[in-house]
Coordinates of C-alpha atoms in Angstrom, one line a residue:
M1 CA -7.8 16.3 -28.1
R2 CA -5.4 14.5 -30.5
R3 CA -5.8 11.0 -30.5
Y4 CA -3.4 8.2 -31.2
Y5 CA -3.7 5.3 -33.1
K6 CA -1.7 1.8 -33.2
I7 CA 0.7 3.1 -30.5
D8 CA 1.0 -0.2 -28.7
P9 CA 2.1 -3.2 -30.9
I10 CA 1.7 -5.7 -28.3
P11 CA -1.7 -7.4 -28.1
S12 CA -3.9 -5.9 -25.3
W13 CA -4.5 -9.4 -23.8
K14 CA -0.9 -10.1 -23.5
V15 CA -0.5 -6.9 -21.9
W16 CA -3.2 -7.3 -19.2
G17 CA -1.4 -10.7 -18.3
R18 CA 1.6 -9.3 -17.8
K19 CA 0.3 -6.5 -15.7
L20 CA -1.4 -8.6 -13.4
I21 CA 1.9 -10.7 -13.1
T22 CA 3.6 -7.6 -12.2
F23 CA 1.0 -6.3 -9.6
K24 CA 1.3 -10.0 -8.0
T25 CA 4.8 -9.7 -7.8
V26 CA 5.0 -5.9 -6.3
C27 CA 2.6 -7.1 -3.6
E28 CA 3.8 -10.6 -2.8
P29 CA 5.6 -10.9 0.7
L30 CA 9.1 -11.8 0.2
M31 CA 10.5 -12.0 3.9
R32 CA 9.2 -14.0 6.6
G33 CA 10.6 -14.3 10.1
S34 CA 13.0 -11.5 10.7
N35 CA 12.7 -8.2 8.8
G36 CA 15.5 -6.4 10.5
R37 CA 17.5 -4.2 8.0
N38 CA 20.7 -6.4 7.9
Q39 CA 18.5 -9.4 6.9
L40 CA 16.7 -7.3 4.4
I41 CA 19.8 -5.8 3.1
V42 CA 21.1 -9.3 2.6
R43 CA 18.3 -10.5 0.8
M44 CA 18.3 -7.5 -1.5
T45 CA 21.7 -8.3 -2.1
A46 CA 21.2 -11.6 -3.1
I47 CA 18.2 -10.9 -5.5
Q48 CA 20.1 -8.1 -7.3
K49 CA 23.4 -10.6 -7.9
E50 CA 21.2 -13.4 -9.2
A51 CA 19.3 -11.0 -11.6
T52 CA 22.8 -9.7 -12.8
R53 CA 24.0 -13.0 -13.9
S54 CA 21.0 -13.9 -15.8
P55 CA 20.8 -12.8 -19.6
D56 CA 16.7 -12.9 -19.2
L57 CA 15.7 -9.1 -19.2
S58 CA 12.2 -10.2 -17.9
K59 CA 14.0 -11.8 -14.7
K60 CA 15.6 -8.7 -14.2
A61 CA 12.3 -6.8 -14.5
V62 CA 11.0 -8.7 -12.0
A63 CA 13.7 -8.5 -9.6
L64 CA 13.4 -5.1 -9.8
W65 CA 9.7 -5.2 -8.5
R66 CA 10.9 -7.3 -5.8
L67 CA 13.6 -4.9 -4.6
E68 CA 11.3 -2.0 -4.7
N69 CA 8.8 -4.4 -2.3
L70 CA 11.8 -4.7 0.1
G71 CA 12.9 -1.4 0.0
A72 CA 9.3 -0.3 1.5
S73 CA 10.0 -3.0 4.3
L74 CA 13.1 -1.3 5.0
L75 CA 11.1 1.7 6.1
R76 CA 8.2 -0.2 7.5
H77 CA 10.5 -2.1 10.0
A78 CA 13.0 0.6 10.6
H79 CA 14.2 1.3 14.2
S80 CA 13.5 4.8 15.7
G81 CA 16.5 6.8 15.0
S82 CA 18.2 4.3 12.3
T83 CA 19.1 5.7 9.1
L84 CA 20.2 4.6 5.5
S85 CA 23.4 5.6 5.3
A86 CA 25.5 5.4 2.0
S87 CA 27.5 2.4 3.2
C88 CA 24.4 0.3 4.0
L89 CA 23.5 -0.4 0.6
P90 CA 25.3 -0.9 -2.7
S91 CA 24.8 1.7 -4.9
E92 CA 23.5 -0.3 -7.6
I93 CA 20.3 -1.0 -5.1
C94 CA 19.8 2.5 -3.7
P95 CA 17.6 4.1 -6.4
V96 CA 15.1 1.2 -6.4
A97 CA 15.3 0.8 -2.6
H98 CA 14.5 4.4 -2.2
S99 CA 11.9 4.4 -4.5
G100 CA 10.4 1.4 -2.4
M101 CA 10.4 3.8 0.9
G102 CA 8.3 6.3 -0.6
V103 CA 5.4 3.7 -0.8
A104 CA 6.4 3.0 3.1
A105 CA 6.2 6.7 3.8
V106 CA 2.8 7.2 2.5
E107 CA 1.7 4.0 4.6
L108 CA 3.2 5.6 7.7
A109 CA 2.2 9.4 7.1
G110 CA -1.1 8.9 5.0
F111 CA -1.1 11.9 2.4
D112 CA 0.0 14.4 5.0
A113 CA 2.3 16.7 2.7
A114 CA 3.9 18.0 5.7
S115 CA 5.0 14.4 7.3
I116 CA 6.0 12.6 4.3
P117 CA 9.1 14.6 3.8
K118 CA 10.0 14.3 7.5
I119 CA 9.8 11.0 7.2
I120 CA 11.8 10.5 4.1
E121 CA 14.5 12.9 5.3
S122 CA 15.0 10.8 8.5
F123 CA 15.8 7.7 7.3
A124 CA 17.1 7.8 3.4
N125 CA 20.6 8.4 2.2
S126 CA 20.3 12.1 1.3
E127 CA 21.6 11.6 -2.1
Y128 CA 19.1 9.1 -3.0
A129 CA 15.9 10.5 -1.2
P130 CA 14.5 12.2 -4.5
F131 CA 13.7 8.4 -5.6
C132 CA 11.3 7.8 -2.8
Y133 CA 8.9 10.8 -4.2
E134 CA 8.4 9.0 -7.3
S135 CA 6.6 6.5 -5.7
V136 CA 4.5 8.8 -3.6
G137 CA 2.9 9.7 -6.9
A138 CA 2.5 6.1 -7.5
M139 CA 0.5 6.0 -4.3
L140 CA -1.4 8.9 -5.2
A141 CA -2.3 7.1 -8.6
L142 CA -3.3 3.9 -6.4
Y143 CA -5.3 5.3 -4.0
K144 CA -7.4 7.5 -6.4
P145 CA -11.3 6.4 -5.6
D146 CA -11.7 4.8 -8.9
L147 CA -12.8 1.5 -10.2
F148 CA -9.0 0.3 -10.2
F149 CA -9.1 1.2 -6.4
R150 CA -12.1 -0.6 -5.6
T151 CA -11.1 -3.9 -7.3
V152 CA -7.6 -3.5 -5.2
R153 CA -9.7 -3.0 -2.3
C154 CA -11.7 -6.1 -3.0
F155 CA -8.5 -8.3 -3.1
A156 CA -7.3 -6.6 -0.2
R157 CA -10.3 -7.9 1.9
L158 CA -9.7 -11.2 0.5
G159 CA -6.3 -11.2 1.6
L160 CA -4.6 -11.3 -1.6
V161 CA -2.9 -8.2 -1.6
P162 CA -1.8 -5.6 1.5
L163 CA -3.5 -2.6 1.6
T164 CA -3.3 0.2 4.4
T165 CA -6.2 2.4 5.0
I166 CA -5.4 6.0 4.1
S167 CA -7.6 9.1 3.4
Y168 CA -7.1 10.6 -0.3
P169 CA -6.2 14.2 -0.8
D170 CA -7.3 16.5 -3.0
P171 CA -4.4 16.0 -5.5
D172 CA -4.1 19.5 -6.5
R173 CA -3.2 20.7 -3.1
F174 CA -1.5 18.0 -2.4
L175 CA 1.2 18.7 -5.3
A176 CA 0.9 22.3 -4.6
S177 CA 2.8 21.6 -1.1
F178 CA 5.8 20.3 -2.6
P179 CA 8.5 22.1 -4.6
H180 CA 8.6 22.1 -8.3
E181 CA 11.0 19.4 -8.9
V182 CA 9.4 17.0 -6.3
Q183 CA 6.0 17.7 -8.3
R184 CA 8.1 16.2 -11.4
L185 CA 8.9 13.0 -9.3
I186 CA 5.5 13.0 -8.1
S187 CA 4.0 13.1 -11.8
H188 CA 6.3 10.5 -13.0
G189 CA 5.2 8.1 -10.4
Y190 CA 1.5 8.8 -11.0
G191 CA 2.1 8.3 -14.6
R192 CA 3.7 4.6 -14.0
L193 CA 0.2 3.9 -12.1
L194 CA -1.7 4.9 -15.3
Y195 CA -0.2 2.6 -17.4
F196 CA -1.4 -0.3 -14.9
K197 CA -4.9 1.6 -14.6
N198 CA -5.4 1.9 -18.4
A199 CA -6.0 -0.4 -21.2
S200 CA -3.1 0.8 -23.4
I201 CA -0.9 3.6 -23.8
A202 CA -3.0 5.6 -25.7
S203 CA -5.5 5.6 -22.8
A204 CA -2.9 6.2 -20.3
I205 CA -1.9 9.2 -22.1
R206 CA -5.1 10.5 -22.4
S207 CA -6.0 10.0 -18.6
A208 CA -2.8 12.3 -18.1
Q209 CA -3.9 14.9 -20.2
Q210 CA -7.1 15.1 -18.1
L211 CA -4.9 15.8 -14.7
P212 CA -4.0 19.5 -14.8
F213 CA -2.4 18.8 -11.4
L214 CA 0.5 16.7 -12.9
Q215 CA 3.8 17.8 -15.0
L216 CA 2.6 16.3 -18.4
A217 CA 5.8 15.4 -19.6
A218 CA 6.9 13.6 -16.6
C219 CA 3.6 11.6 -16.2
V220 CA 4.3 10.3 -20.0
Q221 CA 7.5 9.5 -19.1
G222 CA 6.3 7.5 -16.1
I223 CA 3.7 5.5 -18.4
A224 CA 7.0 4.7 -20.6
F225 CA 8.9 3.6 -17.9
A226 CA 6.3 1.1 -16.5
Y227 CA 5.5 0.1 -20.2
L228 CA 9.2 -1.1 -20.9
M229 CA 9.3 -2.8 -17.3
V230 CA 6.0 -4.8 -18.0
N231 CA 6.8 -5.5 -21.3
S232 CA 10.4 -6.4 -21.1
T233 CA 10.1 -9.8 -23.3
D234 CA 9.1 -7.7 -26.4
L235 CA 11.7 -5.0 -26.2
E236 CA 11.7 -4.4 -29.8
R237 CA 7.9 -4.0 -30.1
V238 CA 8.2 -1.5 -27.1
L239 CA 11.0 0.3 -28.8
L240 CA 8.6 0.3 -31.9
S241 CA 6.1 2.0 -29.9
S242 CA 7.6 5.2 -29.2
Q243 CA 8.1 5.7 -33.3
R244 CA 4.3 5.5 -33.4
L245 CA 3.5 8.7 -31.4
D246 CA 2.6 11.3 -33.9
D247 CA 2.7 14.3 -31.2
L248 CA 6.1 15.7 -30.9
A249 CA 5.9 16.7 -27.1
H250 CA 4.4 13.3 -25.9
G251 CA 6.8 11.4 -28.1
T252 CA 10.0 13.1 -26.8
A253 CA 8.8 12.2 -23.3
F254 CA 7.7 8.8 -24.2
K255 CA 11.0 7.8 -25.8
S256 CA 12.9 9.8 -22.8
G257 CA 10.8 7.4 -20.4
L258 CA 11.9 4.5 -22.4
I259 CA 15.6 5.3 -22.6
Y260 CA 15.3 6.2 -18.6
A261 CA 14.0 2.7 -17.9
L262 CA 16.9 1.1 -20.0
E263 CA 19.6 3.1 -17.8
F264 CA 18.0 2.2 -14.7
L265 CA 18.3 -1.3 -15.5
E266 CA 22.1 -0.9 -16.2
W267 CA 22.8 0.7 -12.9
L268 CA 20.7 -1.9 -11.2
F269 CA 21.9 -4.6 -13.2
P270 CA 25.5 -3.7 -14.8
G271 CA 26.0 -5.4 -17.9
T272 CA 22.3 -5.6 -18.9
L273 CA 22.4 -3.1 -22.2
D274 CA 25.6 -5.0 -23.3
S275 CA 24.0 -8.2 -23.4
L276 CA 20.7 -7.0 -25.3
Q277 CA 20.3 -8.9 -28.7
L278 CA 18.2 -7.0 -30.9
E279 CA 17.6 -8.0 -34.7
T280 CA 16.6 -4.4 -36.1
R281 CA 19.1 -1.9 -35.8
N282 CA 16.6 0.6 -35.8
Y283 CA 16.1 0.1 -32.2
Q284 CA 19.9 0.5 -31.1
Q285 CA 19.6 4.1 -30.7
P286 CA 17.7 4.3 -27.6
I287 CA 20.1 1.7 -26.1
L288 CA 23.1 3.8 -27.2
A289 CA 21.4 6.8 -25.5
A290 CA 20.9 5.0 -22.4
Q291 CA 24.7 3.6 -22.3
R292 CA 25.7 7.5 -23.0
E293 CA 23.4 8.3 -19.8
I294 CA 24.7 5.6 -17.4
L295 CA 28.2 6.7 -18.1
S296 CA 27.3 10.1 -17.3
N297 CA 25.9 9.1 -13.8
R298 CA 28.5 6.8 -13.3
S299 CA 31.1 9.6 -13.6
S300 CA 29.2 11.6 -11.2
G301 CA 28.8 8.8 -8.7
A302 CA 25.1 8.7 -8.6
L303 CA 21.9 7.9 -10.8
A304 CA 19.8 10.9 -11.4
A305 CA 16.2 10.7 -10.3
F306 CA 14.1 9.8 -13.5
K307 CA 15.8 12.3 -15.3
L308 CA 13.8 13.7 -18.1
L309 CA 15.7 13.9 -21.6
E310 CA 15.1 16.9 -23.6
N311 CA 17.2 15.5 -26.8
V312 CA 16.5 12.0 -27.8
P313 CA 17.1 10.0 -30.8

């Protein structure tokens, strides 16, 4: 197995601190009192508008986690027969909201591969439903009975984080129940959690290599997506990390994940990419690639769900 040296230029102590802050933000309750759909949408719209006005990339990342949290609440508190039509949410918020819904779908159905799609299809906007499955992968990684999950469960018993009791499935059989494209999305979400569960990019990639039920490229892309979001205050160092991967296949997938993360932020908070100020021109290429991709998505009217780029700068 190939080893990866000095991939992550950000000190590990700083990264762990940011991971803890992110995890706390994702888990914190954001709504008190009424959790009706309209109230949730009003709150989400206000968060999105406030973050769009801010030039601080880290504030945008925090807003993203909060919006994903509230997206889960949309499904948790949905009334029987209600749906999320295209007109309910601003198009900018739809991808992250549906990503959150995937979390709630697993909470409601457990890891029942037949029930999860039924819940998603009954409530989600069909155009953005694929985003739900990415978070199904994140939940699959979260509930794996390892040290990370035991730690989270201890926090839950102390009342620090919410955690639903769910039986863990056989991951091979679980993924095999879904079409190939859904397996890709699940693999991406799994990779997103692998970054939180490992000390570095290198160890996260090594963990992914040991999980044959995942699509490796999509999983590495998910690792990169989470890496950029967590470390958005050190964007130049984040973009430097992609140049340190000596394996072409993994390097391509990792760069694709960074580009898509930038694209995701731009879709959610229009004007983000134009506001970025980088001192080194070498790091402009991923931003330019993200700008090209976002133009393509806007011309089609919807953001592609965690698209894996085959040709990256």
